[in-house]
Short mmCIF file of C-alpha atoms in Angstrom, two decimals:
data_model
loop_
_atom_site.label_atom_id
_atom_site.label_comp_id
_atom_site.label_asym_id
_atom_site.label_seq_id
_atom_site.Cartn_x
_atom_site.Cartn_y
_atom_site.Cartn_z
CA PRO A 422 -4.59 57.15 -28.54
CA CYS A 423 -5.18 54.32 -31.54
CA THR A 424 -8.69 52.00 -32.45
CA VAL A 425 -8.45 48.13 -33.35
CA GLN A 426 -10.45 46.20 -36.51
CA GLY A 427 -11.61 42.56 -36.48
CA SER A 428 -10.38 40.34 -33.32
CA HIS A 429 -7.69 38.29 -32.07
CA GLU A 430 -5.11 37.30 -33.78
CA ASN A 431 -6.32 39.02 -37.60
CA ALA A 432 -7.31 42.44 -35.69
CA THR A 433 -5.58 45.41 -37.57
CA ASP A 434 -4.64 48.94 -35.45
CA ASP A 435 -3.26 52.58 -36.57
CA CYS A 436 -0.88 52.23 -33.79
CA GLU A 437 2.56 52.80 -35.77
CA LEU A 438 5.31 50.40 -36.40
CA GLY A 439 6.68 48.80 -32.78
CA ALA A 440 3.29 49.36 -31.15
CA TRP A 441 -0.14 47.79 -30.03
CA CYS A 442 -3.49 49.07 -29.81
CA TRP A 443 -4.30 48.18 -25.79
CA THR A 444 -7.18 49.11 -23.78
CA TYR A 445 -5.76 50.80 -20.63
CA ASP A 446 -7.13 53.34 -17.99
CA GLU A 447 -9.99 53.27 -20.41
CA THR A 448 -9.02 54.75 -23.45
CA PRO A 449 -7.21 51.99 -26.05
CA ILE A 450 -3.99 53.31 -26.58
CA CYS A 451 -0.61 52.58 -28.40
CA VAL A 452 1.69 50.68 -26.21
CA GLU A 453 5.49 49.22 -26.95
CA LEU A 454 5.84 45.24 -28.38
CA CYS A 455 8.38 43.49 -26.61
CA HIS A 456 11.11 43.25 -28.50
CA GLY A 457 15.27 41.86 -27.96
CA PRO A 458 16.63 38.05 -29.43
CA GLY A 459 15.27 34.70 -28.78
CA ASP A 460 12.37 34.73 -25.92
CA VAL A 461 13.93 37.27 -23.83
CA LEU A 462 11.54 40.31 -24.84
CA ARG A 463 12.18 43.52 -23.25
CA CYS A 464 11.11 47.25 -23.17
CA ASP A 465 12.95 50.24 -23.89
CA ASP A 466 12.35 51.68 -20.74
CA GLU A 467 12.46 48.19 -18.16
CA ALA A 468 12.51 50.56 -15.27
CA GLN A 469 9.44 51.36 -14.88
CA PHE A 470 7.94 49.02 -17.58
CA ASP A 471 7.51 45.07 -17.78
CA CYS A 472 6.69 42.44 -20.60
CA HIS A 473 3.78 40.96 -20.58
CA LEU A 474 2.83 37.75 -22.79
CA TYR A 475 0.08 36.66 -24.97
CA LEU A 476 -1.48 34.99 -27.22
CA GLN A 477 -0.31 31.76 -26.45
CA ALA A 478 3.90 33.84 -25.67
CA THR A 479 3.29 34.84 -28.98
CA ILE A 480 3.66 38.39 -28.48
CA GLY A 481 4.27 39.94 -25.61
CA PHE A 482 3.50 44.40 -25.16
CA CYS A 483 4.50 47.07 -22.23
CA LEU A 484 2.49 47.61 -19.55
CA PRO A 485 3.11 49.57 -17.10
CA ASN A 486 4.81 48.34 -13.88
CA CYS A 487 3.47 48.94 -10.36
CA ASN A 488 3.29 47.95 -6.50
CA VAL A 489 0.37 44.83 -5.73
CA LEU A 490 -0.03 46.24 -1.71
CA THR A 491 -0.18 50.23 -3.10
CA GLN A 492 -2.16 50.20 -6.18
CA ASP A 493 -0.75 52.12 -7.63
CA CYS A 494 -2.38 52.15 -10.61
CA PRO A 495 -4.14 55.74 -13.02
CA GLY A 496 -7.45 55.18 -12.44
CA ASP A 497 -9.88 51.59 -11.64
CA ASP A 498 -6.46 49.65 -13.61
CA LEU A 499 -5.52 46.71 -11.24
CA CYS A 500 -1.97 45.71 -9.99
CA LEU A 501 -1.98 43.00 -10.80
CA PRO A 502 0.76 39.49 -10.46
CA ALA A 503 1.95 38.23 -13.68
CA ASP A 504 5.01 35.29 -14.15
CA ASP A 505 7.90 37.14 -11.89
CA THR A 506 6.93 41.13 -11.69
CA PHE A 507 3.14 42.77 -11.18
CA LEU A 508 1.66 44.63 -14.39
CA CYS A 509 -0.48 47.44 -14.37
CA VAL A 510 -4.20 46.08 -16.32
CA PRO A 511 -7.42 47.02 -16.73
CA PRO A 512 -10.23 46.02 -14.49
CA SER A 513 -13.91 43.37 -15.35
CA ASP A 514 -16.61 45.50 -16.12
CA MET A 515 -17.51 43.88 -12.78
CA PRO A 516 -15.12 42.72 -9.94
CA GLY A 517 -16.23 41.49 -7.05
CA GLN A 518 -15.65 42.89 -3.83
CA LEU A 519 -14.21 41.36 -0.76
CA PHE A 520 -15.11 37.31 -0.12
CA ALA A 521 -17.59 38.22 -3.46
CA PRO A 522 -17.25 34.98 -5.46
CA CYS A 523 -15.25 35.48 -8.29
CA ALA A 524 -13.35 34.30 -11.63
CA GLY A 525 -10.84 31.62 -10.94
CA GLY A 526 -8.12 31.71 -14.05
CA VAL A 527 -10.34 35.05 -14.46
CA THR A 528 -7.49 37.43 -13.15
CA THR A 529 -9.31 40.68 -13.11
CA SER A 530 -12.68 39.61 -11.52
CA CYS A 531 -11.94 41.04 -7.90
CA ALA A 532 -11.32 44.20 -7.22
CA GLN A 533 -8.10 46.85 -6.81
CA GLY A 534 -6.83 44.60 -3.92
CA LEU A 535 -8.00 41.36 -4.15
CA TRP A 536 -7.19 38.39 -6.36
CA CYS A 537 -9.18 35.58 -6.52
CA MET A 538 -8.36 32.19 -3.98
CA PRO A 539 -10.15 29.26 -3.33
CA ALA A 540 -12.75 29.62 -1.32
CA ALA A 541 -12.24 27.73 0.78
CA SER A 542 -9.08 31.04 2.10
CA ALA A 543 -11.81 32.74 3.95
CA LEU A 544 -14.54 31.29 6.25
CA GLU A 545 -16.57 34.84 4.56
CA CYS A 546 -16.97 33.04 1.95
CA ASP A 547 -19.38 30.61 0.19
CA GLN A 548 -18.54 27.59 0.30
CA ASP A 549 -20.69 26.82 -2.89
CA ALA A 550 -18.63 29.14 -5.00
CA SER A 551 -15.33 27.78 -6.68
CA ASP A 552 -13.52 31.44 -5.24
CA CYS A 553 -13.56 34.40 -4.02
CA CYS A 554 -11.51 37.43 -3.82
CA GLU A 555 -8.59 38.32 -1.50
CA PRO A 556 -6.79 40.94 -0.58
CA PHE A 557 -2.75 41.40 -1.02
CA CYS A 558 -0.86 41.81 2.34
CA ASN A 559 2.74 42.29 3.64
CA LEU A 560 4.93 39.42 5.11
CA ASN A 561 7.43 42.35 6.57
CA ASP A 562 4.44 44.06 7.80
CA PRO A 563 3.85 42.80 11.44
CA ASP A 564 -0.32 45.47 10.95
CA SER A 565 -0.83 44.15 8.64
CA VAL A 566 -3.70 42.37 9.49
CA CYS A 567 -6.04 39.98 7.07
CA PRO A 568 -10.07 39.99 8.06
CA GLY A 569 -11.01 37.04 7.43
CA ALA A 570 -11.43 34.91 10.80
CA GLY A 571 -8.68 32.61 11.00
CA GLN A 572 -6.36 33.87 8.10
CA ILE A 573 -3.05 34.89 7.84
CA CYS A 574 -0.97 36.03 5.53
CA ALA A 575 1.18 34.07 3.20
CA SER A 576 3.76 34.69 0.82
CA ILE A 577 1.73 34.16 -3.27
CA TYR A 578 4.58 32.14 -3.86
CA GLY A 579 4.17 28.78 -3.66
CA SER A 580 -0.07 29.91 -3.19
CA ILE A 581 -0.32 32.27 -6.19
CA PHE A 582 2.96 30.98 -7.85
CA VAL A 583 4.61 27.56 -7.64
CA GLN A 584 8.61 29.35 -8.00
CA PRO A 585 10.42 30.76 -5.56
CA ALA A 586 9.43 34.41 -5.49
CA PRO A 587 11.77 37.00 -6.39
CA ALA A 588 13.70 39.20 -3.76
CA PRO A 589 12.27 42.30 -4.92
CA TYR A 590 8.86 40.25 -4.19
CA ALA A 591 10.05 38.45 -1.79
CA HIS A 592 7.57 40.69 0.98
CA ILE A 593 4.25 39.96 -0.79
CA GLY A 594 1.09 38.52 0.23
CA ILE A 595 -1.95 36.98 0.33
CA CYS A 596 -4.57 36.27 2.70
CA THR A 597 -5.42 32.64 3.29
CA ARG A 598 -6.68 30.26 6.24
CA PRO A 599 -3.97 27.85 6.45
CA LEU A 600 -5.17 24.87 4.36
#
C-alpha cells in the first residue's frame, strides 16, 4: 500500500526507489517502474506484467497483463487493449453497460468486457450519442454471437488499432455493424 501527495507531474509517493504509487484494485499500491535502455522499456516479470506508458510516454509502469475475452483481472478491474497487449486497469466511477453511452477516448468508461465504440456500431445505441459500449468477441469461436441487430465480430486491429494484430491476439474482436 502507498500514499500520494500532490498531483500529476508534481506528485510524490512513499514507494521505494524504482516503484510508483498506482490505484489498483481500489487500493493504491506500489508498482514497478519500467526500465531499460533508451526507448525499450520492460518489466522484470514480462510473463505477467507489461509496461504501460503514462504522461505522454515520459514514465512507464508495470501492470498485470490479462485476457480481454475472459476479463481475468482481480476485482472490478478492466482488461483493456493497450498498444500491443492487454492490461488490467481500474474502472471509472460509473462504467457504462452494454449499449450505454460512453466517453470516447476514455478507455475505462465501459464495464468489464466492453469497449467504447462509435454509436453507429449498434442500432441499439442512442444514435444521438457519439459513442456507446460494445462487447469484445472471439473471431475464432463460431458460438461468439454479438448481441446487437446485424452486428458482426470484427478484428479490433483495424477497427480500434491500425497496426496489424500481434500473433497472440489475432482472434480478438469487437462487436460492430459493418460500417
